[in-house]
Amino acid sequence: FRFLIIITLLFNFNEALNENFDSFTAALSNGWVVVDNSINAASYTSSNWRQGTSTFTAYSGAANSYALVSFSSGGSTSRWLITPTLLVNSLSSFSFYTKGYCDAGFPERLLVKLSLIDSTNVGNAPNSTGDFSTTLLTIYGSNYPCSWTKYEISLSSLITTETTIRIGLWYNGNPSNELYNVGIDDFQVTNSLTNSPSSTPTVSDSSTISDSFTPTISDSSTPTVSDSSTPTISTSSTPTISISNSLSKTRTKTISLTKSRSFSKSKSQSVSNSLTKSKSKSNTKSPSVSSSVSRSASSSVSRSASSSVSRS
């Protein structure tokens, strides 16, 4: 049979997370979490983190395939978009694209926060951060881009060994003089891998292994044990006893043996008074022949093939 084995080794990096927000509902199903600690959160749920609208055109994909957040009226705005659990190492980094509405009267503010444990706890107050005590990046005011701009952040100075974390995007400020609309697109976390090749070697074997051998044991001969001889004991001699007036007595005895499985014995006796006595004895034996032929043939051919493709 023909088999193909392909072994693919790991790249120098893999994507721990790649979210383009084609569907914000799907993103939530995949582990993203939204928390709203704004003062009037209950009254302005529709302006919390959500699927993009015509406010912006997405950086990539469909026009609305990005995440959008807006200010909450009547008090401090505190709206969190938290990543799923991330397994990272000392060489991990992440990136995302963002843009603001760019109304000069309402400068935008976005903080990128880190939880060094697998937690979604951000506290309950507008300015609380809970387990997200580490600030990785602050984009504020005139520094907030008006067109899609990519930000990249390395975790090498914070992560020394493989661990689980979460990253929080915190839209926070006073809506009386801050905040309007902010979009996020193409959020990606990359884990660099140590001791991995710079290329993707492939081991391929398309050779054909064929085995049409059919083991056969054949014997058309018919073993025979035969003995057609008929052992015979016969008495053909005629012993004779004669008595004459001179009282002479004659006795003759003849014994004949045949070794080829034949035995012959004859005996005869006669008296002059015409008294004749003869005996004959015949014994025939038929031998029994048993012949048994047993054969067995067994052939077993076993092959196995496996293929695994792993790509990370």
Short mmCIF file of N, CA and C in Angstrom, two decimals, residues 106-270:
data_model
loop_
_atom_site.label_atom_id
_atom_site.label_comp_id
_atom_site.label_asym_id
_atom_site.label_seq_id
_atom_site.Cartn_x
_atom_site.Cartn_y
_atom_site.Cartn_z
N PHE A 106 -13.65 66.69 23.15
CA PHE A 106 -13.80 65.48 23.98
C PHE A 106 -12.65 64.51 23.70
N PRO A 107 -11.53 64.75 24.32
CA PRO A 107 -10.36 63.89 24.08
C PRO A 107 -10.61 62.47 24.59
N GLU A 108 -10.13 61.52 23.82
CA GLU A 108 -10.32 60.10 24.18
C GLU A 108 -9.28 59.64 25.19
N ARG A 109 -9.65 58.58 25.92
CA ARG A 109 -8.71 57.98 26.87
C ARG A 109 -8.92 56.46 26.88
N LEU A 110 -7.84 55.74 26.66
CA LEU A 110 -7.87 54.27 26.71
C LEU A 110 -6.62 53.80 27.44
N LEU A 111 -6.82 52.96 28.44
CA LEU A 111 -5.70 52.37 29.18
C LEU A 111 -5.66 50.86 28.89
N VAL A 112 -4.46 50.35 28.70
CA VAL A 112 -4.26 48.91 28.52
C VAL A 112 -3.71 48.37 29.82
N LYS A 113 -4.48 47.49 30.46
CA LYS A 113 -4.13 46.99 31.79
C LYS A 113 -3.85 45.48 31.74
N LEU A 114 -3.07 45.02 32.72
CA LEU A 114 -2.66 43.62 32.77
C LEU A 114 -2.99 43.00 34.11
N SER A 115 -3.59 41.80 34.07
CA SER A 115 -3.76 40.97 35.26
C SER A 115 -2.80 39.79 35.14
N LEU A 116 -1.91 39.64 36.10
CA LEU A 116 -0.92 38.56 36.05
C LEU A 116 -1.48 37.23 36.50
N ILE A 117 -2.78 37.17 36.72
CA ILE A 117 -3.47 35.92 37.01
C ILE A 117 -4.68 35.84 36.10
N ASP A 118 -5.28 34.67 36.05
CA ASP A 118 -6.47 34.48 35.21
C ASP A 118 -7.67 35.03 35.97
N SER A 119 -7.94 36.32 35.78
CA SER A 119 -8.99 36.98 36.55
C SER A 119 -9.71 38.02 35.69
N THR A 120 -10.99 38.23 35.97
CA THR A 120 -11.77 39.30 35.34
C THR A 120 -12.22 40.32 36.39
N ASN A 121 -11.62 40.26 37.56
CA ASN A 121 -11.98 41.17 38.66
C ASN A 121 -11.40 42.56 38.42
N VAL A 122 -12.29 43.53 38.22
CA VAL A 122 -11.86 44.92 38.04
C VAL A 122 -12.44 45.82 39.13
N GLY A 123 -12.96 45.18 40.17
CA GLY A 123 -13.60 45.96 41.22
C GLY A 123 -15.01 46.39 40.80
N ASN A 124 -15.61 47.29 41.59
CA ASN A 124 -16.99 47.71 41.35
C ASN A 124 -17.16 49.21 41.15
N ALA A 125 -16.14 49.99 41.45
CA ALA A 125 -16.23 51.46 41.35
C ALA A 125 -15.70 51.93 40.00
N PRO A 126 -16.09 53.13 39.57
CA PRO A 126 -15.65 53.65 38.27
C PRO A 126 -14.14 53.71 38.11
N ASN A 127 -13.39 53.96 39.19
CA ASN A 127 -11.94 54.09 39.09
C ASN A 127 -11.17 52.89 39.64
N SER A 128 -11.87 51.84 40.02
CA SER A 128 -11.19 50.65 40.55
C SER A 128 -10.65 49.80 39.40
N THR A 129 -9.60 49.08 39.69
CA THR A 129 -8.98 48.23 38.67
C THR A 129 -8.87 46.76 39.10
N GLY A 130 -9.16 46.46 40.37
CA GLY A 130 -9.13 45.07 40.82
C GLY A 130 -7.77 44.42 40.61
N ASP A 131 -7.78 43.27 39.94
CA ASP A 131 -6.54 42.53 39.69
C ASP A 131 -5.74 43.09 38.52
N PHE A 132 -6.27 44.08 37.84
CA PHE A 132 -5.58 44.68 36.69
C PHE A 132 -4.79 45.91 37.16
N SER A 133 -3.82 45.63 37.99
CA SER A 133 -3.07 46.71 38.64
C SER A 133 -1.91 47.24 37.80
N THR A 134 -1.53 46.51 36.77
CA THR A 134 -0.39 46.92 35.94
C THR A 134 -0.87 47.64 34.69
N THR A 135 -0.36 48.86 34.48
CA THR A 135 -0.70 49.63 33.28
C THR A 135 0.39 49.44 32.23
N LEU A 136 0.00 48.93 31.07
CA LEU A 136 0.95 48.69 29.99
C LEU A 136 1.02 49.86 29.02
N LEU A 137 -0.10 50.58 28.85
CA LEU A 137 -0.14 51.66 27.86
C LEU A 137 -1.30 52.59 28.18
N THR A 138 -1.07 53.89 28.01
CA THR A 138 -2.13 54.88 28.11
C THR A 138 -2.13 55.73 26.84
N ILE A 139 -3.28 55.78 26.18
CA ILE A 139 -3.42 56.62 24.98
C ILE A 139 -4.46 57.69 25.34
N TYR A 140 -4.05 58.93 25.24
CA TYR A 140 -4.95 59.99 25.74
C TYR A 140 -4.81 61.27 24.92
N GLY A 141 -5.95 61.97 24.85
CA GLY A 141 -5.98 63.30 24.25
C GLY A 141 -5.48 63.36 22.83
N SER A 142 -4.57 64.28 22.59
CA SER A 142 -4.07 64.50 21.23
C SER A 142 -3.23 63.34 20.72
N ASN A 143 -2.83 62.50 21.63
CA ASN A 143 -2.07 61.31 21.22
C ASN A 143 -2.96 60.21 20.65
N TYR A 144 -4.26 60.41 20.82
CA TYR A 144 -5.15 59.36 20.31
C TYR A 144 -5.28 59.52 18.80
N PRO A 145 -4.99 58.43 18.05
CA PRO A 145 -4.98 58.56 16.58
C PRO A 145 -6.39 58.71 16.01
N CYS A 146 -6.47 59.48 14.95
CA CYS A 146 -7.75 59.67 14.25
C CYS A 146 -7.92 58.68 13.10
N SER A 147 -6.90 57.92 12.81
CA SER A 147 -6.97 56.84 11.81
C SER A 147 -6.44 55.56 12.46
N TRP A 148 -6.77 54.45 11.87
CA TRP A 148 -6.37 53.18 12.47
C TRP A 148 -4.85 53.12 12.62
N THR A 149 -4.42 52.90 13.86
CA THR A 149 -2.99 52.85 14.18
C THR A 149 -2.70 51.60 15.00
N LYS A 150 -1.59 50.95 14.68
CA LYS A 150 -1.23 49.71 15.36
C LYS A 150 -0.32 50.00 16.55
N TYR A 151 -0.64 49.33 17.68
CA TYR A 151 0.18 49.41 18.89
C TYR A 151 0.67 48.01 19.22
N GLU A 152 1.94 47.92 19.54
CA GLU A 152 2.54 46.63 19.89
C GLU A 152 3.19 46.73 21.27
N ILE A 153 2.95 45.73 22.10
CA ILE A 153 3.47 45.74 23.47
C ILE A 153 4.12 44.39 23.77
N SER A 154 5.36 44.44 24.28
CA SER A 154 6.06 43.22 24.67
C SER A 154 5.82 42.95 26.16
N LEU A 155 5.74 41.66 26.50
CA LEU A 155 5.55 41.26 27.89
C LEU A 155 6.84 40.75 28.53
N SER A 156 7.94 40.86 27.82
CA SER A 156 9.20 40.26 28.28
C SER A 156 9.68 40.81 29.62
N SER A 157 9.37 42.06 29.92
CA SER A 157 9.84 42.65 31.18
C SER A 157 8.95 42.28 32.36
N LEU A 158 7.80 41.66 32.07
CA LEU A 158 6.84 41.34 33.13
C LEU A 158 6.65 39.84 33.33
N ILE A 159 6.89 39.06 32.30
CA ILE A 159 6.67 37.61 32.36
C ILE A 159 8.01 36.91 32.30
N THR A 160 8.31 36.09 33.30
CA THR A 160 9.59 35.37 33.32
C THR A 160 9.44 33.89 33.01
N THR A 161 8.24 33.38 33.13
CA THR A 161 7.99 31.96 32.86
C THR A 161 6.59 31.82 32.28
N GLU A 162 6.31 30.67 31.75
CA GLU A 162 4.98 30.45 31.16
C GLU A 162 3.90 30.59 32.23
N THR A 163 2.90 31.39 31.92
CA THR A 163 1.84 31.66 32.89
C THR A 163 0.56 32.08 32.17
N THR A 164 -0.54 32.14 32.91
CA THR A 164 -1.82 32.58 32.35
C THR A 164 -2.11 34.00 32.82
N ILE A 165 -2.57 34.81 31.88
CA ILE A 165 -2.86 36.21 32.18
C ILE A 165 -4.15 36.61 31.48
N ARG A 166 -4.58 37.86 31.73
CA ARG A 166 -5.63 38.51 30.93
C ARG A 166 -5.23 39.97 30.72
N ILE A 167 -5.67 40.50 29.60
CA ILE A 167 -5.40 41.90 29.26
C ILE A 167 -6.73 42.64 29.20
N GLY A 168 -6.78 43.82 29.80
CA GLY A 168 -8.00 44.62 29.82
C GLY A 168 -7.83 45.94 29.08
N LEU A 169 -8.81 46.25 28.22
CA LEU A 169 -8.86 47.56 27.56
C LEU A 169 -9.88 48.39 28.33
N TRP A 170 -9.40 49.47 28.95
CA TRP A 170 -10.25 50.24 29.89
C TRP A 170 -10.52 51.63 29.30
N TYR A 171 -11.77 51.86 28.97
CA TYR A 171 -12.22 53.16 28.45
C TYR A 171 -12.74 53.95 29.64
N ASN A 172 -11.97 54.94 30.07
CA ASN A 172 -12.24 55.58 31.36
C ASN A 172 -12.07 57.10 31.26
N GLY A 173 -13.04 57.81 31.83
CA GLY A 173 -12.92 59.27 31.85
C GLY A 173 -14.22 59.92 32.29
N ASN A 174 -14.20 61.26 32.28
CA ASN A 174 -15.37 62.06 32.67
C ASN A 174 -16.06 62.56 31.40
N PRO A 175 -17.22 62.07 31.12
CA PRO A 175 -17.88 62.41 29.85
C PRO A 175 -18.28 63.88 29.72
N SER A 176 -18.19 64.61 30.80
CA SER A 176 -18.53 66.04 30.68
C SER A 176 -17.52 66.78 29.82
N ASN A 177 -16.29 66.31 29.80
CA ASN A 177 -15.27 66.97 28.99
C ASN A 177 -14.31 65.98 28.33
N GLU A 178 -14.66 64.70 28.38
CA GLU A 178 -13.81 63.66 27.78
C GLU A 178 -14.70 62.62 27.10
N LEU A 179 -14.07 61.89 26.24
CA LEU A 179 -14.61 60.67 25.64
C LEU A 179 -15.70 60.96 24.60
N TYR A 180 -15.66 60.10 23.58
CA TYR A 180 -16.71 60.13 22.57
C TYR A 180 -16.92 58.71 22.04
N ASN A 181 -16.08 58.31 21.08
CA ASN A 181 -16.15 56.94 20.54
C ASN A 181 -14.73 56.42 20.24
N VAL A 182 -14.52 55.17 20.55
CA VAL A 182 -13.24 54.53 20.26
C VAL A 182 -13.49 53.16 19.63
N GLY A 183 -12.68 52.82 18.63
CA GLY A 183 -12.78 51.49 17.99
C GLY A 183 -11.51 50.68 18.20
N ILE A 184 -11.68 49.34 18.29
CA ILE A 184 -10.56 48.39 18.42
C ILE A 184 -10.71 47.33 17.33
N ASP A 185 -9.62 46.99 16.68
CA ASP A 185 -9.67 45.97 15.62
C ASP A 185 -8.39 45.13 15.64
N ASP A 186 -8.51 43.90 15.12
CA ASP A 186 -7.38 42.97 14.93
C ASP A 186 -6.48 42.87 16.16
N PHE A 187 -7.04 42.37 17.24
CA PHE A 187 -6.27 42.17 18.48
C PHE A 187 -5.58 40.81 18.38
N GLN A 188 -4.26 40.82 18.51
CA GLN A 188 -3.48 39.60 18.32
C GLN A 188 -2.43 39.43 19.42
N VAL A 189 -2.36 38.21 19.97
CA VAL A 189 -1.33 37.86 20.95
C VAL A 189 -0.43 36.80 20.32
N THR A 190 0.88 37.04 20.37
CA THR A 190 1.86 36.14 19.75
C THR A 190 2.80 35.60 20.81
N ASN A 191 2.97 34.29 20.81
CA ASN A 191 3.91 33.64 21.71
C ASN A 191 5.11 33.17 20.92
N SER A 192 6.29 33.72 21.21
CA SER A 192 7.52 33.23 20.58
C SER A 192 7.93 31.95 21.25
N LEU A 193 8.45 31.00 20.47
CA LEU A 193 8.82 29.70 21.00
C LEU A 193 10.32 29.54 20.96
N THR A 194 10.90 29.05 22.04
CA THR A 194 12.34 28.82 22.09
C THR A 194 12.64 27.45 21.52
N ASN A 195 13.89 27.29 21.06
CA ASN A 195 14.37 26.00 20.54
C ASN A 195 13.51 25.47 19.42
N SER A 196 13.07 26.35 18.55
CA SER A 196 12.30 25.90 17.40
C SER A 196 12.99 26.35 16.13
N PRO A 197 12.84 25.58 15.05
CA PRO A 197 13.56 25.89 13.81
C PRO A 197 13.00 27.12 13.14
N SER A 198 13.83 27.77 12.29
CA SER A 198 13.39 28.96 11.58
C SER A 198 12.65 28.61 10.31
N SER A 199 12.66 27.36 9.95
CA SER A 199 11.92 26.91 8.78
C SER A 199 10.98 25.79 9.18
N THR A 200 10.25 25.31 8.21
CA THR A 200 9.31 24.23 8.48
C THR A 200 9.75 23.00 7.71
N PRO A 201 10.63 22.19 8.30
CA PRO A 201 11.09 21.00 7.57
C PRO A 201 9.96 20.01 7.38
N THR A 202 10.00 19.36 6.24
CA THR A 202 8.98 18.37 5.94
C THR A 202 9.65 17.06 5.59
N VAL A 203 9.22 16.00 6.19
CA VAL A 203 9.71 14.67 5.88
C VAL A 203 8.61 13.97 5.12
N SER A 204 8.92 13.63 3.88
CA SER A 204 7.89 13.04 3.04
C SER A 204 8.39 11.73 2.46
N ASP A 205 7.59 10.73 2.51
CA ASP A 205 7.92 9.42 1.94
C ASP A 205 6.73 8.93 1.16
N SER A 206 6.87 8.97 -0.16
CA SER A 206 5.75 8.53 -1.00
C SER A 206 6.05 7.19 -1.65
N SER A 207 7.04 6.49 -1.10
CA SER A 207 7.40 5.20 -1.67
C SER A 207 6.26 4.22 -1.52
N THR A 208 6.32 3.18 -2.34
CA THR A 208 5.26 2.17 -2.34
C THR A 208 5.79 0.88 -1.74
N ILE A 209 5.09 0.38 -0.80
CA ILE A 209 5.42 -0.92 -0.21
C ILE A 209 4.38 -1.91 -0.71
N SER A 210 4.84 -2.91 -1.45
CA SER A 210 3.90 -3.87 -2.04
C SER A 210 4.27 -5.26 -1.61
N ASP A 211 3.32 -6.05 -1.29
CA ASP A 211 3.54 -7.43 -0.89
C ASP A 211 2.43 -8.27 -1.46
N SER A 212 2.72 -8.94 -2.56
CA SER A 212 1.70 -9.79 -3.19
C SER A 212 1.99 -11.26 -2.94
N PHE A 213 2.95 -11.52 -2.07
CA PHE A 213 3.34 -12.90 -1.79
C PHE A 213 2.19 -13.69 -1.18
N THR A 214 1.93 -14.86 -1.76
CA THR A 214 0.89 -15.74 -1.23
C THR A 214 1.54 -17.05 -0.85
N PRO A 215 1.81 -17.22 0.43
CA PRO A 215 2.47 -18.47 0.85
C PRO A 215 1.60 -19.67 0.59
N THR A 216 2.18 -20.73 -0.03
CA THR A 216 1.42 -21.93 -0.39
C THR A 216 2.20 -23.16 0.01
N ILE A 217 1.52 -24.05 0.60
CA ILE A 217 2.10 -25.36 0.89
C ILE A 217 1.29 -26.38 0.10
N SER A 218 1.94 -27.06 -0.83
CA SER A 218 1.19 -27.97 -1.70
C SER A 218 1.90 -29.31 -1.74
N ASP A 219 1.15 -30.37 -1.66
CA ASP A 219 1.69 -31.73 -1.74
C ASP A 219 0.64 -32.60 -2.39
N SER A 220 0.86 -32.91 -3.66
CA SER A 220 -0.14 -33.70 -4.39
C SER A 220 0.12 -35.19 -4.31
N SER A 221 1.21 -35.52 -3.65
CA SER A 221 1.51 -36.96 -3.55
C SER A 221 0.55 -37.63 -2.60
N THR A 222 0.37 -38.90 -2.81
CA THR A 222 -0.53 -39.68 -1.94
C THR A 222 0.29 -40.75 -1.26
N PRO A 223 0.73 -40.46 -0.02
CA PRO A 223 1.53 -41.48 0.69
C PRO A 223 0.72 -42.77 0.85
N THR A 224 1.35 -43.88 0.54
CA THR A 224 0.64 -45.17 0.62
C THR A 224 1.54 -46.18 1.31
N VAL A 225 0.95 -46.89 2.19
CA VAL A 225 1.63 -48.03 2.82
C VAL A 225 0.85 -49.26 2.40
N SER A 226 1.47 -50.12 1.67
CA SER A 226 0.73 -51.25 1.11
C SER A 226 1.48 -52.55 1.38
N ASP A 227 0.74 -53.54 1.70
CA ASP A 227 1.30 -54.89 1.89
C ASP A 227 0.30 -55.89 1.32
N SER A 228 0.62 -56.36 0.14
CA SER A 228 -0.34 -57.26 -0.53
C SER A 228 -0.01 -58.73 -0.31
N SER A 229 1.03 -58.91 0.45
CA SER A 229 1.37 -60.31 0.69
C SER A 229 0.33 -60.98 1.56
N THR A 230 0.15 -62.21 1.34
CA THR A 230 -0.84 -62.99 2.11
C THR A 230 -0.13 -64.12 2.82
N PRO A 231 0.16 -63.81 4.09
CA PRO A 231 0.83 -64.90 4.83
C PRO A 231 -0.04 -66.16 4.80
N THR A 232 0.56 -67.31 4.48
CA THR A 232 -0.20 -68.56 4.33
C THR A 232 0.51 -69.68 5.08
N ILE A 233 -0.26 -70.36 5.79
CA ILE A 233 0.25 -71.59 6.42
C ILE A 233 -0.52 -72.75 5.78
N SER A 234 0.15 -73.54 5.07
CA SER A 234 -0.53 -74.67 4.40
C SER A 234 0.21 -75.98 4.71
N THR A 235 -0.53 -76.98 4.71
CA THR A 235 0.03 -78.33 4.93
C THR A 235 -0.30 -79.17 3.70
N SER A 236 0.73 -79.29 2.86
CA SER A 236 0.50 -80.07 1.63
C SER A 236 1.22 -81.43 1.66
N SER A 237 2.05 -81.63 2.66
CA SER A 237 2.76 -82.91 2.71
C SER A 237 1.83 -84.05 3.14
N THR A 238 2.16 -85.15 2.72
CA THR A 238 1.34 -86.32 3.07
C THR A 238 2.21 -87.34 3.80
N PRO A 239 2.21 -87.22 5.14
CA PRO A 239 3.02 -88.22 5.87
C PRO A 239 2.42 -89.63 5.66
N THR A 240 3.31 -90.54 5.49
CA THR A 240 2.85 -91.92 5.19
C THR A 240 3.50 -92.91 6.17
N ILE A 241 2.66 -93.75 6.69
CA ILE A 241 3.18 -94.84 7.54
C ILE A 241 2.76 -96.16 6.89
N SER A 242 3.72 -97.05 6.56
CA SER A 242 3.44 -98.35 5.91
C SER A 242 3.85 -99.49 6.84
N ILE A 243 2.99 -100.43 6.95
CA ILE A 243 3.31 -101.63 7.74
C ILE A 243 3.17 -102.83 6.80
N SER A 244 4.24 -103.50 6.66
CA SER A 244 4.22 -104.72 5.79
C SER A 244 4.37 -105.96 6.68
N ASN A 245 4.39 -107.06 6.00
CA ASN A 245 4.51 -108.28 6.77
C ASN A 245 5.83 -108.35 7.51
N SER A 246 6.78 -107.53 6.99
CA SER A 246 8.08 -107.58 7.65
C SER A 246 8.18 -106.55 8.75
N LEU A 247 7.05 -106.06 9.08
CA LEU A 247 6.95 -105.09 10.16
C LEU A 247 7.93 -103.91 9.96
N SER A 248 7.92 -103.42 8.75
CA SER A 248 8.76 -102.24 8.51
C SER A 248 7.89 -100.97 8.60
N LYS A 249 8.48 -100.03 9.10
CA LYS A 249 7.73 -98.76 9.34
C LYS A 249 8.52 -97.60 8.71
N THR A 250 7.78 -96.91 7.92
CA THR A 250 8.39 -95.74 7.26
C THR A 250 7.62 -94.46 7.59
N ARG A 251 8.38 -93.50 7.91
CA ARG A 251 7.72 -92.19 8.25
C ARG A 251 8.49 -91.06 7.54
N THR A 252 7.72 -90.32 6.85
CA THR A 252 8.33 -89.19 6.11
C THR A 252 7.69 -87.88 6.54
N LYS A 253 8.55 -86.94 6.79
CA LYS A 253 8.05 -85.62 7.24
C LYS A 253 8.75 -84.52 6.42
N THR A 254 7.92 -83.75 5.84
CA THR A 254 8.46 -82.65 5.02
C THR A 254 7.95 -81.30 5.54
N ILE A 255 8.89 -80.45 5.78
CA ILE A 255 8.52 -79.08 6.26
C ILE A 255 9.11 -78.06 5.28
N SER A 256 8.22 -77.27 4.76
CA SER A 256 8.67 -76.24 3.80
C SER A 256 8.32 -74.86 4.35
N LEU A 257 9.34 -74.02 4.42
CA LEU A 257 9.14 -72.64 4.93
C LEU A 257 9.47 -71.64 3.83
N THR A 258 8.58 -70.73 3.69
CA THR A 258 8.83 -69.62 2.76
C THR A 258 8.88 -68.32 3.54
N LYS A 259 10.00 -67.54 3.39
CA LYS A 259 10.21 -66.37 4.23
C LYS A 259 9.43 -65.15 3.74
N SER A 260 9.02 -65.22 2.48
CA SER A 260 8.32 -64.03 1.96
C SER A 260 6.89 -64.03 2.43
N ARG A 261 6.79 -63.97 3.76
CA ARG A 261 5.49 -63.89 4.43
C ARG A 261 4.61 -65.07 4.06
N SER A 262 5.20 -66.24 3.71
CA SER A 262 4.41 -67.44 3.39
C SER A 262 5.00 -68.60 4.16
N PHE A 263 4.14 -69.27 4.84
CA PHE A 263 4.58 -70.41 5.63
C PHE A 263 3.75 -71.61 5.21
N SER A 264 4.43 -72.64 4.84
CA SER A 264 3.74 -73.81 4.32
C SER A 264 4.18 -75.04 5.10
N LYS A 265 3.21 -75.75 5.51
CA LYS A 265 3.52 -76.98 6.27
C LYS A 265 2.59 -78.09 5.80
N SER A 266 3.20 -79.20 5.42
CA SER A 266 2.36 -80.34 4.99
C SER A 266 2.81 -81.61 5.73
N LYS A 267 1.86 -82.32 5.99
CA LYS A 267 2.12 -83.54 6.76
C LYS A 267 1.21 -84.64 6.23
N SER A 268 1.77 -85.78 6.01
CA SER A 268 0.94 -86.86 5.50
C SER A 268 1.34 -88.17 6.18
N GLN A 269 0.36 -88.94 6.40
CA GLN A 269 0.59 -90.22 7.10
C GLN A 269 -0.27 -91.28 6.41
N SER A 270 0.32 -92.39 6.07
CA SER A 270 -0.46 -93.47 5.43
C SER A 270 -0.16 -94.81 6.09
#
